[in-house]
Short mmCIF file of C-alpha atoms and ligand atoms in Angstrom, two decimals:
data_model
loop_
_atom_site.label_atom_id
_atom_site.label_comp_id
_atom_site.label_asym_id
_atom_site.label_seq_id
_atom_site.Cartn_x
_atom_site.Cartn_y
_atom_site.Cartn_z
CA MET A 25 0.00 0.00 0.00
CA GLN A 26 0.93 3.58 -0.70
CA LYS A 27 0.54 4.44 2.98
CA ASP A 28 3.61 2.41 3.93
CA ARG A 29 5.94 4.54 1.90
CA PHE A 30 4.05 7.84 2.14
CA GLN A 31 6.20 10.91 2.61
CA PRO A 32 4.86 14.45 2.90
CA THR A 33 7.48 15.90 0.55
CA VAL A 34 7.17 17.31 -2.95
CA GLU A 35 9.83 14.82 -4.04
CA TYR A 36 7.52 11.99 -3.11
CA SER A 37 4.72 13.49 -5.25
CA ARG A 38 7.18 13.60 -8.16
CA LEU A 39 8.14 10.00 -7.57
CA LEU A 40 4.47 9.01 -7.82
CA ASP A 41 4.19 11.04 -11.05
CA SER A 42 7.22 9.29 -12.49
CA GLU A 43 5.49 5.93 -11.90
CA ASP A 44 2.20 7.05 -13.46
CA GLU A 45 1.31 5.12 -16.62
CA LEU A 46 -1.37 7.64 -17.55
CA ALA A 47 0.84 10.73 -17.12
CA ALA A 48 1.03 11.46 -20.86
CA PHE A 49 -2.71 12.14 -21.11
CA ARG A 50 -2.24 15.35 -19.14
CA ASN A 51 -0.50 16.90 -22.17
CA GLU A 52 -3.63 16.37 -24.22
CA PHE A 53 -5.69 18.75 -22.08
CA TYR A 54 -5.79 22.52 -21.92
CA ILE A 55 -4.19 23.08 -18.54
CA LYS A 56 -3.32 26.58 -17.44
CA PRO A 57 0.16 26.67 -15.91
CA ASP A 58 -0.94 28.82 -12.97
CA VAL A 59 -4.19 27.01 -12.18
CA ILE A 60 -4.77 23.69 -10.43
CA TYR A 61 -8.14 22.36 -11.50
CA MET A 62 -9.87 20.21 -8.88
CA ASP A 63 -13.40 20.49 -10.25
CA GLY A 64 -13.48 17.80 -12.91
CA ASN A 65 -16.40 16.14 -11.14
CA SER A 66 -18.55 19.17 -12.00
CA LEU A 67 -17.17 20.09 -15.41
CA GLY A 68 -14.28 18.18 -16.96
CA LEU A 69 -11.60 20.10 -18.86
CA LEU A 70 -11.31 20.42 -22.62
CA SER A 71 -8.95 18.04 -24.38
CA LYS A 72 -7.34 18.72 -27.73
CA ARG A 73 -9.01 15.62 -29.11
CA ALA A 74 -12.47 16.79 -28.06
CA GLU A 75 -11.74 20.17 -29.63
CA LYS A 76 -10.65 18.42 -32.82
CA SER A 77 -13.78 16.31 -33.08
CA VAL A 78 -15.95 19.43 -32.65
CA ILE A 79 -14.05 21.09 -35.50
CA ASP A 80 -14.40 17.95 -37.63
CA VAL A 81 -18.16 17.99 -37.18
CA LEU A 82 -18.31 21.70 -38.00
CA GLU A 83 -16.25 21.05 -41.12
CA ASP A 84 -18.71 18.40 -42.23
CA TRP A 85 -21.58 20.81 -41.74
CA LYS A 86 -19.62 23.46 -43.67
CA GLY A 87 -18.77 21.11 -46.52
CA LEU A 88 -21.75 18.77 -46.71
CA GLY A 89 -24.82 20.60 -45.40
CA ILE A 90 -27.67 18.11 -45.05
CA ASP A 91 -25.52 15.26 -46.33
CA GLY A 92 -23.60 15.39 -43.07
CA TRP A 93 -26.36 13.16 -41.68
CA THR A 94 -25.13 10.20 -43.69
CA GLU A 95 -21.71 11.17 -45.02
CA GLY A 96 -18.57 12.78 -43.75
CA LYS A 97 -16.25 11.73 -41.01
CA TYR A 98 -18.89 10.94 -38.37
CA PRO A 99 -22.33 10.55 -40.01
CA TRP A 100 -24.68 12.36 -37.61
CA PHE A 101 -27.57 9.94 -38.11
CA PHE A 102 -25.57 7.19 -36.41
CA LEU A 103 -23.53 9.30 -34.00
CA SER A 104 -25.56 8.56 -30.84
CA GLU A 105 -25.17 4.84 -31.55
CA LYS A 106 -21.48 5.17 -32.40
CA LEU A 107 -20.82 6.98 -29.12
CA ALA A 108 -22.82 4.35 -27.22
CA GLU A 109 -20.58 1.70 -28.72
CA MET A 110 -17.49 3.65 -27.65
CA SER A 111 -18.66 4.08 -24.07
CA ALA A 112 -20.68 0.94 -23.24
CA ASN A 113 -17.69 -0.74 -21.62
CA LEU A 114 -17.50 2.10 -19.06
CA VAL A 115 -20.74 0.81 -17.54
CA GLY A 116 -20.37 -2.88 -18.28
CA ALA A 117 -23.05 -2.96 -20.95
CA LYS A 118 -23.52 -4.30 -24.45
CA PRO A 119 -23.30 -1.46 -27.01
CA GLU A 120 -27.01 -1.77 -27.82
CA GLU A 121 -27.94 -1.29 -24.15
CA VAL A 122 -26.58 2.28 -24.12
CA ILE A 123 -27.57 5.35 -26.09
CA VAL A 124 -26.04 8.80 -25.98
CA THR A 125 -29.02 11.12 -25.91
CA GLY A 126 -30.80 13.85 -23.97
CA SER A 127 -29.48 14.98 -20.62
CA THR A 128 -29.47 13.49 -17.15
CA THR A 129 -32.76 14.97 -16.02
CA VAL A 130 -34.50 14.42 -19.35
CA ASN A 131 -33.29 10.82 -19.43
CA LEU A 132 -34.59 10.26 -15.91
CA HIS A 133 -37.96 11.59 -17.06
CA GLN A 134 -37.90 9.22 -20.01
CA LEU A 135 -36.95 6.20 -17.88
CA ALA A 136 -39.43 7.02 -15.11
CA ALA A 137 -42.16 7.61 -17.70
CA THR A 138 -41.31 4.17 -19.10
CA PHE A 139 -40.63 2.05 -16.03
CA TYR A 140 -42.74 3.65 -13.32
CA GLN A 141 -46.06 1.87 -13.68
CA PRO A 142 -47.98 2.12 -10.42
CA LYS A 143 -50.51 -0.68 -9.93
CA GLY A 144 -52.80 -1.62 -7.05
CA ASN A 145 -51.06 -0.70 -3.83
CA LYS A 146 -47.62 -0.79 -5.49
CA THR A 147 -47.52 2.92 -6.25
CA LYS A 148 -44.55 4.47 -4.50
CA ILE A 149 -41.12 5.55 -5.67
CA LEU A 150 -38.11 5.03 -3.44
CA ALA A 151 -35.21 7.50 -3.49
CA ASP A 152 -33.00 8.97 -0.77
CA GLU A 153 -32.73 12.22 1.09
CA LEU A 154 -29.15 12.93 -0.02
CA THR A 155 -29.72 12.67 -3.74
CA PHE A 156 -29.28 15.43 -6.29
CA PRO A 157 -32.29 17.81 -6.26
CA SER A 158 -33.04 17.54 -9.98
CA ASP A 159 -33.73 13.82 -9.56
CA ILE A 160 -36.22 14.56 -6.80
CA TYR A 161 -37.98 17.26 -8.84
CA ALA A 162 -38.25 14.86 -11.78
CA LEU A 163 -39.67 12.03 -9.64
CA GLN A 164 -42.13 14.38 -7.92
CA SER A 165 -43.43 15.58 -11.25
CA GLN A 166 -43.76 11.98 -12.49
CA LEU A 167 -45.90 11.23 -9.42
CA ARG A 168 -48.05 14.28 -10.15
CA LEU A 169 -48.53 13.12 -13.75
CA HIS A 170 -49.98 9.87 -12.34
CA GLY A 171 -52.28 11.84 -10.02
CA LEU A 172 -50.29 10.67 -6.99
CA ASN A 173 -48.94 12.59 -4.05
CA GLU A 174 -45.43 13.97 -4.45
CA GLU A 175 -44.84 13.96 -0.70
CA THR A 176 -46.37 10.71 0.51
CA ASP A 177 -45.70 8.61 -2.59
CA LEU A 178 -42.03 9.55 -2.78
CA ILE A 179 -40.15 7.74 -0.02
CA ARG A 180 -36.73 9.18 0.77
CA VAL A 181 -34.41 6.91 2.72
CA LYS A 182 -32.85 8.87 5.57
CA SER A 183 -29.16 9.21 6.19
CA ARG A 184 -28.03 8.44 9.76
CA ASP A 185 -25.33 11.10 9.74
CA GLY A 186 -26.10 13.46 6.86
CA ARG A 187 -23.19 12.07 4.85
CA TYR A 188 -23.74 8.44 4.02
CA LEU A 189 -26.50 5.96 3.31
CA HIS A 190 -26.63 2.47 4.78
CA GLU A 191 -27.64 -0.20 2.29
CA GLU A 192 -29.57 -1.97 5.09
CA ASP A 193 -31.73 1.15 5.53
CA ILE A 194 -32.45 1.25 1.81
CA ILE A 195 -33.31 -2.45 1.76
CA ALA A 196 -35.58 -2.04 4.79
CA ALA A 197 -37.49 0.63 2.84
CA MET A 198 -38.16 -1.74 -0.10
CA THR A 199 -41.71 -2.52 0.97
CA ASP A 200 -44.65 -4.02 -0.98
CA GLU A 201 -45.78 -0.50 -1.84
CA ILE A 202 -42.64 0.38 -3.82
CA ALA A 203 -42.97 0.23 -7.61
CA LEU A 204 -39.66 1.84 -8.59
CA ILE A 205 -36.30 2.67 -7.00
CA VAL A 206 -33.99 5.43 -8.24
CA LEU A 207 -30.67 5.91 -6.45
CA PRO A 208 -27.32 7.51 -7.20
CA THR A 209 -24.32 5.32 -7.97
CA VAL A 210 -22.24 7.77 -5.95
CA LEU A 211 -23.54 10.41 -3.55
CA TYR A 212 -22.62 13.77 -5.03
CA ARG A 213 -21.45 15.32 -1.77
CA SER A 214 -19.72 12.60 0.24
CA GLY A 215 -18.61 10.56 -2.76
CA GLN A 216 -19.95 7.33 -1.22
CA ILE A 217 -20.43 4.48 -3.70
CA LEU A 218 -23.60 2.50 -3.14
CA ASP A 219 -23.46 -1.27 -3.47
CA MET A 220 -25.40 -1.46 -6.72
CA LYS A 221 -25.11 -5.20 -7.10
CA ARG A 222 -26.59 -5.89 -3.67
CA LEU A 223 -29.32 -3.26 -3.98
CA THR A 224 -30.36 -4.57 -7.40
CA ALA A 225 -30.57 -8.16 -6.13
CA GLU A 226 -32.63 -7.07 -3.10
CA ALA A 227 -34.98 -4.95 -5.24
CA HIS A 228 -35.54 -7.78 -7.71
CA ALA A 229 -36.16 -10.27 -4.90
CA ARG A 230 -39.14 -8.03 -4.04
CA GLY A 231 -40.33 -7.53 -7.61
CA ILE A 232 -39.21 -3.89 -7.75
CA LEU A 233 -37.49 -2.23 -10.73
CA ILE A 234 -34.31 -0.29 -9.94
CA GLY A 235 -32.30 2.36 -11.80
CA PHE A 236 -29.22 4.44 -11.01
CA ASP A 237 -28.03 7.98 -11.62
CA GLY A 238 -24.39 7.56 -12.67
CA CYS A 239 -23.38 11.24 -12.99
CA HIS A 240 -20.65 10.98 -10.39
CA SER A 241 -19.28 7.61 -11.31
CA VAL A 242 -19.27 6.98 -15.05
CA GLY A 243 -15.75 7.73 -16.26
CA ALA A 244 -14.38 7.52 -12.71
CA PHE A 245 -14.62 3.77 -12.13
CA PRO A 246 -15.90 0.62 -13.87
CA HIS A 247 -19.48 -0.63 -13.52
CA SER A 248 -21.13 -3.94 -14.36
CA PHE A 249 -24.71 -2.85 -14.97
CA SER A 250 -25.58 -5.87 -17.12
CA GLU A 251 -23.94 -8.41 -14.83
CA TRP A 252 -25.66 -6.84 -11.82
CA ASP A 253 -28.92 -6.90 -13.80
CA VAL A 254 -29.68 -3.21 -13.19
CA ASP A 255 -32.90 -2.25 -14.99
CA PHE A 256 -31.83 1.18 -16.21
CA ALA A 257 -29.35 3.99 -15.60
CA PHE A 258 -28.65 7.52 -16.82
CA TRP A 259 -25.74 9.93 -16.51
CA CYS A 260 -24.18 13.08 -17.87
CA ASN A 261 -21.02 13.19 -19.97
CA TYR A 262 -19.72 16.60 -18.92
CA LYS A 263 -18.31 15.65 -15.50
CA HIS A 264 -15.77 12.81 -15.42
CA LEU A 265 -16.18 12.27 -19.18
CA ASN A 266 -15.02 15.75 -20.24
CA GLY A 267 -17.72 16.26 -22.87
CA GLY A 268 -18.02 20.01 -22.31
CA PRO A 269 -20.75 22.27 -20.92
CA GLY A 270 -24.19 20.88 -21.75
CA SER A 271 -22.84 17.91 -23.67
CA VAL A 272 -25.37 15.18 -24.44
CA GLY A 273 -26.07 12.63 -21.67
CA SER A 274 -26.45 8.85 -21.78
CA LEU A 275 -28.88 6.20 -20.73
CA TYR A 276 -28.70 2.45 -20.20
CA VAL A 277 -31.59 0.04 -20.56
CA ASN A 278 -31.11 -3.63 -19.71
CA ARG A 279 -31.68 -5.73 -22.83
CA LYS A 280 -34.43 -7.68 -21.08
CA HIS A 281 -36.52 -4.49 -21.35
CA PHE A 282 -36.01 -4.01 -25.09
CA GLY A 283 -39.42 -3.75 -26.69
CA THR A 284 -40.93 -1.88 -23.72
CA LEU A 285 -42.77 1.11 -25.16
CA PRO A 286 -40.99 4.37 -24.29
CA GLY A 287 -42.99 6.60 -21.93
CA LEU A 288 -41.94 9.58 -24.05
CA ALA A 289 -41.79 8.44 -27.65
CA GLY A 290 -40.33 10.32 -30.61
CA TRP A 291 -39.19 9.57 -34.12
CA PHE A 292 -35.52 9.12 -33.20
CA GLY A 293 -36.58 6.09 -31.16
CA SER A 294 -37.58 4.38 -34.39
CA LYS A 295 -35.78 1.48 -36.00
CA LYS A 296 -33.16 3.29 -38.05
CA GLU A 297 -34.25 1.79 -41.34
CA LYS A 298 -37.93 2.65 -40.68
CA GLN A 299 -37.53 6.19 -39.40
CA PHE A 300 -37.73 7.89 -42.78
CA ASP A 301 -40.75 5.87 -43.90
CA MET A 302 -42.58 8.59 -41.98
CA GLU A 303 -45.43 6.31 -40.91
CA HIS A 304 -47.74 7.34 -38.10
CA SER A 305 -47.30 3.98 -36.37
CA PHE A 306 -44.14 3.88 -34.25
CA THR A 307 -41.74 1.00 -34.95
CA GLN A 308 -39.34 1.23 -32.05
CA ALA A 309 -35.70 0.24 -32.24
CA ASN A 310 -34.95 -3.06 -30.56
CA THR A 311 -32.16 -1.40 -28.56
CA ALA A 312 -31.76 1.34 -25.94
CA GLY A 313 -31.95 3.62 -28.98
CA ALA A 314 -35.76 3.32 -28.69
CA PHE A 315 -35.60 5.74 -25.76
CA GLN A 316 -34.30 8.63 -27.88
CA ILE A 317 -36.86 11.31 -28.54
CA GLY A 318 -36.00 13.88 -31.21
CA THR A 319 -33.07 15.01 -33.33
CA PRO A 320 -29.81 14.64 -31.40
CA HIS A 321 -27.87 17.78 -30.44
CA VAL A 322 -25.08 16.96 -32.84
CA LEU A 323 -22.77 19.82 -31.89
CA SER A 324 -23.00 18.75 -28.25
CA LEU A 325 -22.30 15.15 -29.19
CA ALA A 326 -19.21 16.13 -31.17
CA PRO A 327 -16.72 16.61 -28.29
CA LEU A 328 -17.57 13.17 -26.95
CA ILE A 329 -15.98 11.52 -29.97
CA GLY A 330 -12.51 12.75 -29.05
CA SER A 331 -13.10 12.37 -25.36
CA PHE A 332 -14.39 8.78 -25.44
CA GLU A 333 -11.43 7.81 -27.62
CA MET A 334 -9.14 8.80 -24.75
CA PHE A 335 -11.12 6.69 -22.28
CA GLN A 336 -10.83 3.73 -24.65
CA GLU A 337 -7.07 4.17 -24.80
CA ALA A 338 -6.51 4.80 -21.11
CA GLY A 339 -8.87 2.02 -20.00
CA ILE A 340 -11.31 2.48 -17.14
CA ASN A 341 -9.46 0.05 -14.86
CA ARG A 342 -6.24 2.05 -15.08
CA ILE A 343 -8.21 5.26 -14.56
CA ARG A 344 -9.77 3.85 -11.40
CA GLU A 345 -6.42 2.63 -10.14
CA LYS A 346 -4.83 6.06 -10.52
CA SER A 347 -7.90 7.84 -9.15
CA LEU A 348 -7.76 5.75 -5.97
CA LYS A 349 -4.06 6.54 -5.57
CA LEU A 350 -4.71 10.26 -6.04
CA THR A 351 -7.50 10.38 -3.48
CA GLN A 352 -5.57 8.20 -1.01
CA TYR A 353 -2.56 10.48 -1.39
CA MET A 354 -4.72 13.54 -0.83
CA MET A 355 -6.19 12.05 2.36
CA ASP A 356 -2.69 11.14 3.60
CA LEU A 357 -1.53 14.72 3.05
CA ILE A 358 -4.65 16.17 4.65
CA GLU A 359 -4.08 14.07 7.74
CA TYR A 360 -0.42 15.05 7.85
CA ASP A 361 -0.56 18.75 6.94
CA LEU A 362 -4.02 19.92 8.02
CA ASP A 363 -4.26 18.23 11.38
CA ALA A 364 -6.08 20.23 14.10
CA MET A 365 -7.25 22.92 11.64
CA GLY A 366 -10.90 22.02 11.89
CA PHE A 367 -11.16 19.81 8.80
CA THR A 368 -13.06 16.51 8.65
CA ILE A 369 -12.69 14.06 5.81
CA GLY A 370 -16.33 13.44 4.91
CA ASN A 371 -15.88 10.76 2.26
CA PRO A 372 -15.44 7.01 2.73
CA LYS A 373 -11.82 6.00 3.26
CA ASP A 374 -12.46 2.42 2.20
CA GLU A 375 -11.61 1.94 -1.48
CA ARG A 376 -14.71 -0.11 -2.14
CA GLN A 377 -16.91 2.81 -1.09
CA ARG A 378 -14.82 5.77 -2.20
CA GLY A 379 -15.80 7.50 -5.44
CA GLY A 380 -13.65 9.90 -7.43
CA HIS A 381 -13.54 12.94 -5.15
CA ILE A 382 -12.57 14.03 -1.68
CA SER A 383 -15.19 15.73 0.47
CA LEU A 384 -13.49 17.97 2.98
CA GLU A 385 -15.76 19.48 5.61
CA HIS A 386 -15.04 22.74 7.44
CA LYS A 387 -17.31 25.34 9.02
CA GLU A 388 -15.60 28.06 6.98
CA ALA A 389 -15.83 26.03 3.75
CA ALA A 390 -17.45 28.74 1.61
CA ARG A 391 -14.73 31.29 2.22
CA ILE A 392 -11.91 28.76 2.21
CA CYS A 393 -13.05 27.94 -1.33
CA LYS A 394 -12.85 31.63 -2.24
CA ALA A 395 -9.34 31.80 -0.84
CA LEU A 396 -8.40 28.66 -2.81
CA LYS A 397 -9.61 30.32 -6.00
CA GLU A 398 -7.56 33.41 -5.25
CA ASN A 399 -4.55 31.10 -4.94
CA GLY A 400 -5.20 29.48 -8.34
CA VAL A 401 -6.94 26.33 -7.10
CA ILE A 402 -10.39 25.56 -8.50
CA PRO A 403 -12.39 23.64 -5.90
CA ASP A 404 -16.10 23.00 -5.73
CA TYR A 405 -18.19 24.25 -2.83
CA ARG A 406 -21.32 22.47 -1.65
CA ALA A 407 -23.37 24.22 1.02
CA PRO A 408 -23.17 24.43 3.89
CA ASN A 409 -19.72 23.08 4.74
CA ILE A 410 -18.18 20.95 1.97
CA ILE A 411 -15.10 21.57 -0.14
CA ARG A 412 -15.10 18.98 -2.90
CA LEU A 413 -11.71 18.27 -4.43
CA ALA A 414 -11.52 15.96 -7.42
CA PRO A 415 -8.07 14.99 -8.66
CA ILE A 416 -8.83 13.56 -12.11
CA ALA A 417 -6.80 10.61 -13.38
CA LEU A 418 -6.47 11.79 -16.98
CA TYR A 419 -5.23 15.30 -16.27
CA ASN A 420 -4.24 15.86 -12.66
CA CYS A 421 -0.88 14.78 -11.32
CA PHE A 422 0.29 13.88 -7.83
CA GLU A 423 2.21 17.13 -7.58
CA ASP A 424 -1.09 19.00 -8.13
CA VAL A 425 -2.44 17.22 -5.07
CA TRP A 426 0.63 18.07 -3.02
CA LYS A 427 0.40 21.74 -4.02
CA VAL A 428 -3.31 21.99 -3.23
CA VAL A 429 -2.79 20.71 0.30
CA GLN A 430 0.18 23.08 0.86
CA ILE A 431 -1.93 26.01 -0.39
CA LEU A 432 -4.75 24.99 1.95
CA LYS A 433 -2.30 24.83 4.81
CA THR A 434 -1.01 28.35 4.09
CA ILE A 435 -4.57 29.69 3.79
CA MET A 436 -5.37 28.28 7.23
CA ILE A 437 -2.16 29.36 8.94
CA GLU A 438 -2.39 32.89 7.54
CA LYS A 439 -6.18 32.96 7.98
CA GLN A 440 -6.45 34.22 4.41
CA PHE A 441 -10.10 33.12 4.26
CA GLU A 442 -11.11 35.79 6.77
CA LYS A 443 -11.18 38.53 4.17
CA PHE A 444 -14.04 36.80 2.32
CA SER A 445 -17.67 36.35 3.36
CA ASN A 446 -18.73 32.81 4.23
CA ASP A 447 -21.50 32.41 1.63
CA ARG A 448 -21.78 30.85 -1.78
CA ASN A 449 -21.68 32.39 -5.25
CA VAL A 450 -24.60 32.02 -7.72
CA VAL A 451 -22.95 29.01 -9.39
CA ALA A 452 -21.09 26.97 -6.83
C1 PLP B 515 -24.75 16.75 -12.35
C2 PLP B 515 -25.87 15.93 -11.90
C3 PLP B 515 -27.14 16.06 -12.49
C4 PLP B 515 -27.37 17.13 -13.52
O1 PLP B 515 -28.41 16.87 -14.38
P1 PLP B 515 -28.53 17.66 -15.77
O2 PLP B 515 -29.81 17.23 -16.29
O3 PLP B 515 -27.33 17.27 -16.59
O4 PLP B 515 -28.47 19.12 -15.46
C5 PLP B 515 -28.14 15.21 -12.06
N1 PLP B 515 -27.91 14.28 -11.11
C6 PLP B 515 -26.70 14.16 -10.51
C7 PLP B 515 -26.47 13.12 -9.46
C8 PLP B 515 -25.66 14.98 -10.88
O5 PLP B 515 -24.47 14.87 -10.29
#
């Protein structure tokens, strides 16, 4: 283990960098020399390959006009499917079980509209009280569309400590009344990974369908959705997958559900060869592609071509391995350098439960984040007291992590945060 040979010196960080098999990928990203970016779990950085694939798509539009749909470097008509094929291994799926379409919240609406079918006394949706608000708003509105009660028909599993969820508590809430379960793969604040395999098995043992929001995990570590028999999943591609602001999201539908009529149907869910027959009867694709709605946002798909190529080359297992080393190293430094400064590590230390970011709690978190920014470190603040720091395997190095902790230490010793107010900005 790293811990055995841990040293708090910059030389040690450079030693770790010299051993890093993925180090070369850093050169493919736009990294500012005076900025240390620790926010790749909110918006990944631009790579030169993603930039290139955007330009390629623009060139095809410039040169081909409408024919870009079927000709050119990346025919747009098949681009969502091509990208699904490139990324399916990130979630442990067959290519036809994934489609790159919509956005996280829209895809949740699609999947809930499809798989939430309240019957008899099985009418409730199970989620959790720590989940991302958009997921809750979407589920509440789905309940309203069924004429159900958004408060009493949405069960939110409670956290015992405000940070983590216990799988036993979730399982205990899987009663006869639950029709559908939607949970995060990783909690967006504490970075806790839920045991998806166990939760899926327990849900199915009770005849309940289960789906996961993978925003904070896809691109950070491997998944085995098909092996675990997850019913559906959805995620964004602009966080760990570096697809750029507002890039198109993804969804997964287990092949056993192929043929289920989409709750929100549209012509792009058609069988490809039937779509332009323009019939008024819907012939749905026999793949996850059936859950597409309308024309894909081609220019927001384009960066994913270059970005996914890098994930294919780096390999998700190597990415996970480096990510775990980066976060372990950061925790080691925090314990060594920031002891007795009022910080609490609020993420799981166990590798099986630790996602891709560190969640550092402090009562002055909002203004410590402002001081970090002033010192060239980009963190991510989550109210009321969390500093999220995400060292990203493809573009952060171990020396970045060392520097961030030294900067934090100086901020605390010099009380630099005191010149800022302790509240959040509009976008945090
Ligand atoms: C980022 C994030 C979202 C965002 O959804 P969009 O529809 O892309 O805005 C939703 N859920 C989780 C868990 C997230 O982390």
